[in-house]
Amino acid sequence: MATAGGGSVADPGSRSLLRLLSFCALLAGLCEGNSVERKIYIPLNKTAPCVRLLNATHQIGCQSSISGDTGVIHVVEKKEDLQWVLTDGPNPPYVVLLEGTLFTRDVMEKLKGRSGRIAGLAVSLAKPSPASGFSPSVQCPNDGFGIYSDSYGSQFAHCKAFQWNKVGDGLAYEDFSFPIFLLEDENETNVIKQCYRDHNLSPNGSAPAFPLCAMQLFSHMHAVVSTVTCMRRNLIQSSFTISPEVVCDPLSDFNVWSMLKPINTSRMLEPDDRVVVAATRLDSRSFFWNVAPGAESAVASFITQLAAAEALQKAPDVATLPRNVMFVFFQGETFDYIGSSRMVYDMEKGSFPVQLENIDSFVELGQVALRNSLELWMHTDPMSQKNETVLNQVEALLSTLEQSSAAVPTVVLRRLNQSQPLPPSSLQRFLRARNVSGVVLADHSDSFHNLYYQSIYDTAKSINVTYPAGQSPEEDLNFVTDTAKALAGVATVLARTLYQLAGGASFRDTIQADPHTVTRLLYGFLVRANNSWFQSILRPDLRSYLVYHPDSGLRHPRLLSHRHLLHQCQSR
């Protein structure tokens, strides 16, 4: 049975942002009525905005003025081109069309410092992805919300040991006073560049003559200052207005969890009932709203866990195992562990059938798709292991993992120094509430291998999911990639480990994850959601959701599809 679990509440901007994503290029002249609008405007349809997000004390992100922002287009293909928009250009404000390779903190700080001359920014996708990496996240993700703090494990707090996300520049956590959009379609980018060349590019660096090519950007949001301020305005609107306008929405969604053996969710488990937790995250993000492919940061791990669930469910004695297994897929972990925090809260308040005291062990999949030499690293928490009982439990957990991987040639498990802290993980949130025996499996021993963490470039290609040229979509769907084979190996190790932790013994080495399941999941979540396999396993009334974003990778169809795929894996 798959059941939606704890909702999560946080802090984005206004609901109106979803209906204010119009994006137009003004070709020339002045408009004197709607009758000529189509002659002077070219709509750009494949775009994604940077939006405003709020927390308890701050606002980050971007927005336009209430009527949108218009500026003369200037194409910036190299750093030297910035001087025109920053100082030399005679017709500010400018809308900068920025090459993707220049979308860096250094360039953005220069533009931010001259906001009076900048009306907005349109960023083109870099092709190929930046070789040196690009991550708009911070170097220490979720700092301050895990287990380590100035009062507990202070030597590990604020990533003192090392920065997990070395290439992170924190750009997604800055506040910009002008709108910023991503141009997802190369053809539309070329249309803008051609308009610029035809109207704005003058010989010898002289000022161009009117009419000029300009761009108008709309992404206005009413939310400002902080979540507290925004929610107070929501309350005022609802109290004194007949038709209140919601000025901000919570960041909310659902965790997804499922038990290997069915339980009665209307009551608590008995105190002596033991549960093995297998956990991973569902979500990712990027600088631009709703463009979060998350191939390495999320997709590879939750697909691996799905494949492990399917493999484990097929064990002949699964119904008689002494301990149960709970598969958890946390939502909102990118934003300060929203999903795991909610589950821990519900467990502590008695609002969840499984209590913290029922947890026997905790196995989490971190980033697992970019392994070097087949290595998979076992991360544990040094602070909780100061307790001898926990130390012995963790040792037994690691030994079980090693035994389960012995006959899997594609996975080599490695232990780490016991003094090394946990990477950013949901396990940290559980350890804040109770010492549990836990491990995080990841492809990195220290800093992330992922050079595109929480960015638009964390795509199928970034984890080497590619297909032979000339194949049809159906052939791609069923083509078993090398990445699928590798992840199937990890899923096999996970499934065998969970089987042994749950008390199984007789059939451990017969449990095998299916690489065909893995390859189809990778294709569906990263390449084409609207495919024959997804269509076949979703209920008829849900299939239409896949059509809206047939090639979008991880967008809205992701969670919906995943919930029902999880149910499918558990019910086979």
Coordinates of C-alpha atoms in Angstrom, one line a residue:
M1 CA 0.0 0.0 0.0
A2 CA 1.3 3.4 -0.9
T3 CA 0.0 6.2 1.3
A4 CA 0.7 10.0 1.3
G5 CA 2.6 11.1 4.4
G6 CA 3.3 14.3 6.2
G7 CA 2.7 17.6 4.4
S8 CA 5.4 20.3 4.5
V9 CA 4.9 24.0 4.9
A10 CA 7.3 26.8 4.0
D11 CA 7.5 29.9 1.9
P12 CA 7.3 30.9 -1.7
G13 CA 6.0 34.0 -3.3
S14 CA 2.6 34.8 -4.7
R15 CA 0.2 32.4 -6.5
S16 CA 0.0 35.0 -9.2
L17 CA 3.4 34.1 -10.5
L18 CA 1.9 31.2 -12.3
R19 CA -0.3 33.4 -14.4
L20 CA 2.2 36.1 -15.0
L21 CA 4.8 34.3 -17.0
S22 CA 4.1 36.1 -20.3
F23 CA 7.4 36.9 -22.0
C24 CA 7.4 39.1 -25.1
A25 CA 10.0 40.7 -27.5
L26 CA 9.1 44.2 -28.7
L27 CA 10.4 44.5 -32.2
A28 CA 10.2 48.2 -33.1
G29 CA 8.3 51.4 -32.7
L30 CA 5.5 52.4 -30.3
C31 CA 2.2 50.6 -29.9
E32 CA -1.0 52.6 -30.3
G33 CA -3.6 49.9 -29.8
N34 CA -4.2 46.2 -29.7
S35 CA -4.8 46.0 -33.4
V36 CA -1.1 46.2 -34.2
E37 CA 0.1 44.3 -31.1
R38 CA 0.7 41.1 -33.0
K39 CA 2.9 43.0 -35.5
I40 CA 5.3 44.4 -33.0
Y41 CA 5.4 41.6 -30.3
I42 CA 6.8 38.1 -30.6
P43 CA 5.8 35.9 -27.7
L44 CA 8.4 33.6 -26.2
N45 CA 6.8 30.4 -24.9
K46 CA 9.6 28.2 -23.6
T47 CA 10.8 30.2 -20.7
A48 CA 11.2 29.7 -16.9
P49 CA 11.3 32.5 -14.3
C50 CA 13.4 33.1 -11.3
V51 CA 10.7 33.6 -8.5
R52 CA 10.6 35.1 -5.1
L53 CA 10.9 32.8 -2.1
L54 CA 10.6 33.7 1.6
N55 CA 11.6 32.3 4.9
A56 CA 11.1 33.5 8.5
T57 CA 13.5 36.4 8.1
H58 CA 14.5 37.0 4.5
Q59 CA 13.4 37.0 0.8
I60 CA 15.4 35.6 -2.1
G61 CA 14.9 35.3 -5.8
C62 CA 13.6 37.7 -8.4
Q63 CA 10.5 39.5 -9.6
S64 CA 9.4 42.3 -12.0
S65 CA 7.4 45.4 -11.3
I66 CA 3.7 45.1 -11.3
S67 CA 3.4 46.1 -15.0
G68 CA 6.5 44.2 -16.1
D69 CA 9.9 45.6 -17.0
T70 CA 11.0 46.7 -20.5
G71 CA 14.5 47.4 -21.7
V72 CA 16.6 47.6 -24.8
I73 CA 18.1 44.2 -25.6
H74 CA 21.9 43.9 -25.4
V75 CA 23.5 40.5 -26.0
V76 CA 26.4 39.7 -23.7
E77 CA 28.5 36.8 -25.1
K78 CA 31.8 37.7 -23.3
K79 CA 32.7 39.7 -20.2
E80 CA 33.8 42.6 -22.2
D81 CA 30.3 43.1 -23.5
L82 CA 29.1 44.0 -20.0
Q83 CA 30.7 47.5 -20.2
W84 CA 28.0 48.7 -22.6
V85 CA 25.1 47.9 -20.2
L86 CA 27.0 48.9 -17.1
T87 CA 28.4 52.2 -18.2
D88 CA 28.7 53.0 -21.9
G89 CA 25.3 52.4 -23.4
P90 CA 23.2 55.6 -24.0
N91 CA 19.8 54.0 -23.8
P92 CA 19.3 52.3 -20.5
P93 CA 17.6 50.4 -19.0
Y94 CA 18.8 47.2 -20.7
V95 CA 17.5 43.7 -20.8
V96 CA 20.6 41.6 -21.0
L97 CA 20.6 38.4 -23.1
L98 CA 23.4 36.5 -21.2
E99 CA 25.2 33.5 -22.5
G100 CA 24.8 30.6 -20.1
T101 CA 28.5 30.2 -19.5
L102 CA 28.5 33.8 -18.1
F103 CA 25.7 33.2 -15.6
T104 CA 28.1 33.3 -12.7
R105 CA 28.2 35.0 -9.3
D106 CA 30.9 37.4 -10.5
V107 CA 28.9 38.6 -13.5
M108 CA 25.6 38.7 -11.5
E109 CA 27.1 40.8 -8.8
K110 CA 28.2 43.4 -11.4
L111 CA 24.8 43.5 -12.8
K112 CA 23.1 43.7 -9.4
G113 CA 25.3 46.6 -8.5
R114 CA 24.0 48.6 -11.4
S115 CA 20.3 47.7 -11.1
G116 CA 19.3 51.2 -12.3
R117 CA 20.6 50.4 -15.7
I118 CA 19.3 46.8 -15.8
A119 CA 15.6 46.1 -16.5
G120 CA 16.0 42.3 -16.5
L121 CA 18.0 39.3 -17.6
A122 CA 17.3 36.5 -20.1
V123 CA 19.8 33.6 -19.7
S124 CA 20.4 31.1 -22.5
L125 CA 21.2 27.5 -21.8
A126 CA 24.9 26.7 -22.1
K127 CA 25.6 23.9 -24.6
P128 CA 27.5 21.8 -23.6
S129 CA 27.1 22.2 -19.9
P130 CA 29.9 24.2 -18.2
A131 CA 32.9 21.9 -17.9
S132 CA 34.0 23.4 -14.6
G133 CA 30.5 22.9 -13.1
F134 CA 27.7 25.2 -12.1
S135 CA 25.7 25.0 -8.8
P136 CA 23.6 28.0 -7.7
S137 CA 23.2 26.3 -4.3
V138 CA 25.4 27.0 -1.3
Q139 CA 28.6 25.1 -0.4
C140 CA 27.1 23.8 2.8
P141 CA 23.5 22.8 1.9
N142 CA 20.8 23.0 4.7
D143 CA 23.4 24.4 7.1
G144 CA 21.9 24.9 10.6
F145 CA 19.0 22.5 10.1
G146 CA 20.8 19.2 10.5
I147 CA 22.3 17.5 13.5
Y148 CA 25.5 19.5 13.8
S149 CA 25.5 22.9 15.5
D150 CA 27.6 25.2 17.7
S151 CA 26.4 23.3 20.7
Y152 CA 26.4 19.7 19.3
G153 CA 29.2 18.4 17.1
S154 CA 30.6 22.0 16.8
Q155 CA 33.7 20.6 15.0
F156 CA 31.4 19.6 12.1
A157 CA 28.9 22.5 12.2
H158 CA 28.8 24.8 9.1
C159 CA 30.8 22.3 7.1
K160 CA 34.0 23.0 9.0
A161 CA 35.4 19.6 8.0
F162 CA 35.0 20.4 4.3
Q163 CA 32.5 22.0 1.9
W164 CA 30.2 19.3 0.5
N165 CA 29.2 21.3 -2.6
K166 CA 32.5 22.9 -3.6
V167 CA 31.3 24.5 -6.8
G168 CA 28.3 26.1 -5.1
D169 CA 28.2 29.9 -5.5
G170 CA 25.0 30.6 -3.5
L171 CA 23.4 32.5 -6.4
A172 CA 20.0 30.9 -5.8
Y173 CA 20.0 32.4 -2.3
E174 CA 20.5 36.0 -3.4
D175 CA 17.8 38.7 -3.8
F176 CA 17.6 40.4 -7.1
S177 CA 15.5 43.6 -7.8
F178 CA 15.0 42.8 -11.5
P179 CA 13.3 39.8 -13.3
I180 CA 15.5 36.9 -14.6
F181 CA 14.2 34.3 -17.1
L182 CA 15.7 31.2 -18.6
L183 CA 15.4 30.7 -22.3
E184 CA 14.9 27.0 -22.8
D185 CA 14.5 27.0 -26.6
E186 CA 17.5 27.7 -28.8
N187 CA 15.4 28.8 -31.7
E188 CA 13.7 31.5 -29.5
T189 CA 17.1 32.6 -28.3
N190 CA 18.2 33.0 -31.9
V191 CA 15.1 35.1 -32.7
I192 CA 16.1 37.5 -30.0
K193 CA 19.8 37.6 -31.2
Q194 CA 18.6 38.3 -34.7
C195 CA 16.4 41.2 -33.5
Y196 CA 19.4 42.6 -31.6
R197 CA 21.6 42.3 -34.7
D198 CA 19.0 43.9 -37.0
H199 CA 18.1 46.9 -34.8
N200 CA 20.6 47.4 -31.9
L201 CA 24.0 46.6 -33.3
S202 CA 25.7 49.6 -34.8
P203 CA 29.1 49.7 -36.6
N204 CA 32.1 51.1 -34.9
G205 CA 30.5 51.0 -31.4
S206 CA 28.4 54.1 -32.1
A207 CA 25.0 54.5 -30.5
P208 CA 22.3 52.7 -32.5
A209 CA 19.5 54.6 -34.1
F210 CA 15.8 54.2 -33.2
P211 CA 13.7 52.1 -33.4
L212 CA 15.4 49.6 -31.1
C213 CA 14.7 46.0 -30.3
A214 CA 13.5 45.7 -26.7
M215 CA 12.2 43.0 -24.4
Q216 CA 9.4 43.0 -21.8
L217 CA 9.4 40.7 -18.9
F218 CA 6.5 39.9 -16.5
S219 CA 7.0 38.0 -13.3
H220 CA 5.5 40.1 -10.6
M221 CA 4.8 38.7 -7.1
H222 CA 3.2 40.4 -4.2
A223 CA 5.1 38.5 -1.5
V224 CA 7.8 40.6 0.2
V225 CA 10.1 40.7 3.3
S226 CA 9.5 37.4 5.0
T227 CA 7.1 34.5 5.4
V228 CA 5.7 36.2 8.6
T229 CA 4.9 39.4 6.8
C230 CA 3.4 37.6 3.8
M231 CA 1.2 35.3 5.9
R232 CA 0.0 38.3 7.9
R233 CA -1.1 40.0 4.7
N234 CA -2.8 36.8 3.6
L235 CA -4.8 36.9 6.9
I236 CA -5.7 40.6 6.5
Q237 CA -6.9 39.9 2.9
S238 CA -9.1 37.0 4.0
S239 CA -10.5 38.9 7.0
F240 CA -11.5 42.2 5.2
T241 CA -11.9 41.3 1.5
I242 CA -14.9 39.5 -0.1
S243 CA -12.6 38.1 -2.8
P244 CA -9.2 37.9 -1.1
E245 CA -6.1 37.7 -3.2
V246 CA -3.6 35.2 -1.9
V247 CA -0.2 37.0 -1.9
C248 CA 1.9 33.9 -1.0
D249 CA 1.6 30.2 -0.9
P250 CA 3.3 27.7 1.4
L251 CA 5.9 25.3 0.0
S252 CA 3.9 22.2 0.6
D253 CA 3.6 18.7 -0.8
F254 CA 3.5 15.2 0.4
N255 CA 6.1 12.6 1.6
V256 CA 5.4 9.2 0.1
W257 CA 5.8 6.1 2.2
S258 CA 5.0 2.5 1.9
M259 CA 5.4 -0.6 4.2
L260 CA 6.7 -3.9 2.8
K261 CA 4.1 -5.7 4.9
P262 CA 0.7 -4.0 5.2
I263 CA -0.1 -2.3 8.6
N264 CA -3.2 -0.8 10.1
T265 CA -2.6 3.0 9.6
S266 CA -5.4 3.9 12.0
R267 CA -3.4 2.9 15.0
M268 CA 0.2 3.1 16.3
L269 CA 2.5 0.1 16.0
E270 CA 3.2 -1.7 19.3
P271 CA 6.4 -0.5 21.1
D272 CA 8.2 -3.8 20.4
D273 CA 7.4 -3.7 16.6
R274 CA 10.6 -3.1 14.8
V275 CA 10.8 -1.2 11.4
V276 CA 13.8 -0.9 9.1
V277 CA 13.6 2.5 7.3
A278 CA 14.8 2.9 3.6
A279 CA 14.9 6.6 2.8
T280 CA 15.7 8.9 0.0
R281 CA 14.5 12.3 -1.3
L282 CA 12.1 13.2 -4.1
D283 CA 12.9 16.9 -4.8
S284 CA 15.5 19.1 -6.3
R285 CA 15.6 22.7 -7.4
S286 CA 17.5 25.2 -9.6
F287 CA 17.7 28.9 -9.9
F288 CA 14.7 28.8 -12.2
W289 CA 11.2 27.8 -11.1
N290 CA 10.0 24.4 -12.1
V291 CA 13.1 23.5 -14.0
A292 CA 14.8 21.0 -11.7
P293 CA 15.9 17.9 -13.5
G294 CA 17.8 16.6 -10.4
A295 CA 19.3 13.6 -12.2
E296 CA 22.1 13.0 -9.7
S297 CA 20.8 15.0 -6.7
A298 CA 17.4 13.1 -6.5
V299 CA 16.3 11.0 -9.5
A300 CA 19.0 8.3 -9.5
S301 CA 18.5 7.6 -5.8
F302 CA 14.7 7.4 -5.7
I303 CA 14.7 5.2 -8.8
T304 CA 17.3 2.9 -7.2
Q305 CA 15.0 2.7 -4.1
L306 CA 12.0 1.9 -6.2
A307 CA 13.9 -0.9 -8.0
A308 CA 15.0 -2.2 -4.6
A309 CA 11.4 -2.2 -3.3
E310 CA 10.3 -4.2 -6.4
A311 CA 13.1 -6.7 -5.9
L312 CA 12.6 -7.1 -2.2
Q313 CA 8.8 -7.6 -2.6
K314 CA 9.5 -10.7 -4.7
A315 CA 11.3 -12.6 -2.0
P316 CA 9.3 -15.8 -1.2
D317 CA 9.3 -15.3 2.6
V318 CA 8.7 -11.6 2.6
A319 CA 5.4 -11.9 4.4
T320 CA 7.0 -13.8 7.3
L321 CA 10.0 -11.6 8.0
P322 CA 10.2 -10.7 11.7
R323 CA 10.7 -7.0 11.0
N324 CA 8.9 -4.7 8.6
V325 CA 10.5 -2.3 6.1
M326 CA 9.3 1.2 5.5
F327 CA 10.2 2.9 2.2
V328 CA 10.2 6.6 2.5
F329 CA 10.5 9.3 -0.2
F330 CA 10.9 12.7 1.4
Q331 CA 9.6 15.8 -0.3
G332 CA 11.0 19.3 0.3
E333 CA 14.4 18.2 1.6
T334 CA 16.1 20.9 -0.5
F335 CA 14.4 23.5 1.7
D336 CA 15.8 22.8 5.2
Y337 CA 14.6 19.2 5.4
I338 CA 10.9 20.0 5.2
G339 CA 9.7 16.4 4.5
S340 CA 11.8 14.6 7.1
S341 CA 11.2 17.3 9.7
R342 CA 7.5 16.8 9.2
M343 CA 7.7 13.1 9.6
V344 CA 9.8 13.3 12.7
Y345 CA 7.3 15.9 14.1
D346 CA 4.4 13.6 13.4
M347 CA 6.2 10.7 15.0
E348 CA 6.9 12.7 18.1
K349 CA 3.3 13.9 18.3
G350 CA 1.8 10.4 17.8
S351 CA 0.3 11.4 14.5
F352 CA 2.1 8.7 12.5
P353 CA 1.6 5.0 12.8
V354 CA 5.4 4.4 13.2
Q355 CA 7.1 6.0 16.2
L356 CA 10.8 6.9 16.5
E357 CA 11.1 4.1 19.1
N358 CA 10.0 1.6 16.4
I359 CA 13.0 2.4 14.1
D360 CA 15.5 -0.5 14.2
S361 CA 17.9 0.9 11.6
F362 CA 17.9 3.6 8.9
V363 CA 19.4 3.2 5.4
E364 CA 19.4 6.3 3.2
L365 CA 20.4 6.7 -0.4
G366 CA 22.2 9.9 -1.2
Q367 CA 23.7 10.7 -4.6
V368 CA 24.6 7.4 -6.1
A369 CA 24.9 7.7 -9.9
L370 CA 28.5 9.0 -10.3
R371 CA 30.6 6.3 -8.7
N372 CA 34.3 6.0 -9.3
S373 CA 35.7 2.5 -9.8
L374 CA 32.4 1.0 -8.6
E375 CA 32.8 2.5 -5.1
L376 CA 29.9 3.3 -2.9
W377 CA 30.7 5.0 0.4
M378 CA 29.0 4.3 3.8
H379 CA 28.6 7.5 5.7
T380 CA 27.8 7.4 9.5
D381 CA 27.5 9.9 12.3
P382 CA 30.4 10.1 14.7
M383 CA 28.5 11.9 17.4
S384 CA 25.7 9.3 18.0
Q385 CA 28.4 6.6 18.0
K386 CA 29.9 7.9 21.2
N387 CA 27.1 5.9 22.7
E388 CA 28.5 2.3 22.8
T389 CA 25.1 0.7 22.0
V390 CA 24.7 2.8 18.9
L391 CA 28.3 2.2 17.9
N392 CA 27.7 -1.6 18.0
Q393 CA 24.4 -1.2 16.1
V394 CA 26.1 0.8 13.4
E395 CA 28.9 -1.7 13.2
A396 CA 26.4 -4.5 12.7
L397 CA 24.6 -2.4 10.0
L398 CA 27.8 -1.8 8.1
S399 CA 28.7 -5.5 8.3
T400 CA 25.3 -6.4 6.9
L401 CA 25.8 -4.1 4.0
E402 CA 29.2 -5.6 3.2
Q403 CA 27.8 -9.1 3.4
S404 CA 24.9 -8.2 1.1
S405 CA 27.3 -6.6 -1.5
A406 CA 29.8 -9.5 -1.5
A407 CA 28.1 -11.3 -4.5
V408 CA 27.3 -8.1 -6.4
P409 CA 30.3 -7.4 -8.7
T410 CA 29.2 -3.9 -9.8
V411 CA 29.3 -2.4 -6.3
V412 CA 32.3 -2.1 -3.9
L413 CA 31.4 -0.7 -0.5
R414 CA 33.9 1.5 1.3
R415 CA 34.0 2.5 5.0
L416 CA 35.0 6.0 6.0
N417 CA 37.0 7.3 9.0
Q418 CA 34.7 7.2 12.0
S419 CA 35.4 10.9 12.7
Q420 CA 33.9 12.1 9.5
P421 CA 30.5 13.8 9.7
L422 CA 27.4 12.9 7.7
P423 CA 26.7 14.6 4.4
P424 CA 23.5 16.6 4.0
S425 CA 20.8 14.0 4.5
S426 CA 17.4 13.2 6.0
L427 CA 19.1 10.9 8.6
Q428 CA 20.4 14.1 10.3
R429 CA 16.9 15.2 11.0
F430 CA 16.1 11.9 12.7
L431 CA 19.3 12.0 14.7
R432 CA 18.3 15.3 16.1
A433 CA 15.3 13.6 17.7
R434 CA 16.8 10.3 18.7
N435 CA 20.0 8.2 18.3
V436 CA 19.3 5.7 15.6
S437 CA 21.5 3.2 13.9
G438 CA 21.9 4.8 10.4
V439 CA 24.0 5.0 7.3
V440 CA 23.9 7.1 4.1
L441 CA 25.1 5.5 0.9
A442 CA 26.7 7.9 -1.6
D443 CA 29.0 7.9 -4.5
H444 CA 31.3 10.5 -2.9
S445 CA 33.6 10.1 0.1
D446 CA 33.8 13.8 0.8
S447 CA 32.7 16.6 -1.5
F448 CA 30.0 15.8 -4.1
H449 CA 31.0 14.4 -7.4
N450 CA 28.0 16.2 -8.8
L451 CA 29.3 19.4 -10.5
Y452 CA 25.7 20.6 -11.2
Y453 CA 24.0 20.1 -7.8
Q454 CA 20.6 21.8 -7.8
S455 CA 21.1 23.4 -11.2
I456 CA 19.5 23.2 -14.6
Y457 CA 22.4 21.1 -15.9
D458 CA 21.8 18.2 -13.5
T459 CA 20.3 16.2 -16.4
A460 CA 20.3 12.8 -17.9
K461 CA 23.5 13.5 -19.7
S462 CA 25.2 14.5 -16.5
I463 CA 24.8 11.0 -15.2
N464 CA 25.7 9.4 -18.6
V465 CA 22.2 8.4 -19.6
T466 CA 22.5 8.4 -23.4
Y467 CA 21.1 6.4 -26.2
P468 CA 22.3 5.2 -29.6
A469 CA 21.6 7.5 -32.5
G470 CA 18.7 6.7 -34.7
Q471 CA 16.6 4.8 -32.2
S472 CA 12.8 5.4 -31.8
P473 CA 11.4 6.7 -28.5
E474 CA 10.1 3.2 -27.8
E475 CA 13.6 1.7 -28.4
D476 CA 15.2 4.3 -26.1
L477 CA 12.6 3.5 -23.4
N478 CA 13.7 -0.2 -23.4
F479 CA 17.4 0.3 -24.0
V480 CA 19.4 -0.7 -20.9
T481 CA 22.0 2.0 -20.4
D482 CA 25.3 1.5 -18.5
T483 CA 23.9 3.9 -15.8
A484 CA 20.8 1.7 -15.4
K485 CA 23.0 -1.4 -15.0
A486 CA 25.1 0.3 -12.3
L487 CA 22.1 1.6 -10.4
A488 CA 20.5 -1.8 -10.6
G489 CA 23.6 -3.1 -8.8
V490 CA 23.1 -0.6 -6.0
A491 CA 19.4 -1.5 -5.8
T492 CA 20.3 -5.1 -5.5
V493 CA 22.7 -4.4 -2.6
L494 CA 20.0 -2.2 -0.9
A495 CA 17.3 -4.8 -1.3
R496 CA 19.5 -7.7 0.0
T497 CA 20.5 -5.5 3.0
L498 CA 17.0 -4.6 3.8
Y499 CA 16.0 -8.3 3.6
Q500 CA 18.7 -9.2 6.0
L501 CA 18.0 -6.3 8.4
A502 CA 14.3 -7.4 8.4
G503 CA 15.4 -10.8 9.6
G504 CA 15.6 -12.7 6.3
A505 CA 18.4 -15.2 5.5
S506 CA 17.3 -18.0 3.2
F507 CA 16.8 -16.0 0.0
R508 CA 19.2 -13.1 0.3
D509 CA 21.4 -14.0 -2.7
T510 CA 18.4 -14.6 -4.9
I511 CA 17.2 -11.1 -4.6
Q512 CA 18.0 -9.2 -7.8
A513 CA 16.9 -5.7 -9.0
D514 CA 15.7 -5.5 -12.6
P515 CA 17.9 -3.2 -14.8
H516 CA 14.9 -3.0 -17.3
T517 CA 12.8 -1.4 -14.5
V518 CA 15.7 1.1 -13.8
T519 CA 16.2 2.0 -17.4
R520 CA 12.5 2.7 -18.0
L521 CA 12.3 4.8 -14.8
L522 CA 15.4 6.8 -15.9
Y523 CA 13.9 7.4 -19.3
G524 CA 10.5 8.4 -17.9
F525 CA 11.7 10.8 -15.2
L526 CA 14.6 12.3 -17.1
V527 CA 13.8 12.1 -20.8
R528 CA 10.1 11.6 -21.7
A529 CA 7.4 11.3 -19.1
N530 CA 4.7 10.6 -21.7
N531 CA 5.8 7.1 -22.8
S532 CA 4.1 3.8 -23.3
W533 CA 5.3 2.3 -20.0
F534 CA 4.2 5.1 -17.8
Q535 CA 0.9 5.2 -19.6
S536 CA 0.4 1.5 -19.0
I537 CA 1.0 1.6 -15.2
L538 CA -0.9 4.8 -14.4
R539 CA -4.7 4.8 -13.8
P540 CA -6.6 6.1 -16.8
D541 CA -7.7 9.3 -15.0
L542 CA -4.1 10.2 -14.3
R543 CA -2.5 9.7 -17.7
S544 CA -3.4 13.1 -19.0
Y545 CA -1.0 14.7 -16.6
L546 CA 1.9 13.1 -18.5
V547 CA 0.9 14.8 -21.7
Y548 CA 1.4 18.4 -20.4
H549 CA 5.1 18.0 -20.2
P550 CA 6.1 15.2 -22.5
D551 CA 9.8 16.1 -22.5
S552 CA 10.2 18.1 -19.4
G553 CA 12.1 15.7 -17.2
L554 CA 11.4 16.4 -13.5
R555 CA 8.5 18.7 -13.4
H556 CA 4.9 18.3 -12.1
P557 CA 4.4 14.8 -13.6
R558 CA 7.3 13.5 -11.5
L559 CA 5.7 13.2 -8.1
L560 CA 2.3 12.1 -9.4
S561 CA 4.0 9.3 -11.5
H562 CA 6.2 8.3 -8.7
R563 CA 3.4 7.7 -6.2
H564 CA 1.7 5.3 -8.5
L565 CA 5.0 3.7 -9.7
L566 CA 5.8 3.0 -6.0
H567 CA 2.3 1.4 -5.6
Q568 CA 3.0 -0.7 -8.7
C569 CA 6.4 -1.9 -7.4
Q570 CA 4.8 -2.9 -4.0
S571 CA 1.8 -4.7 -5.5
R572 CA 3.6 -6.9 -8.1

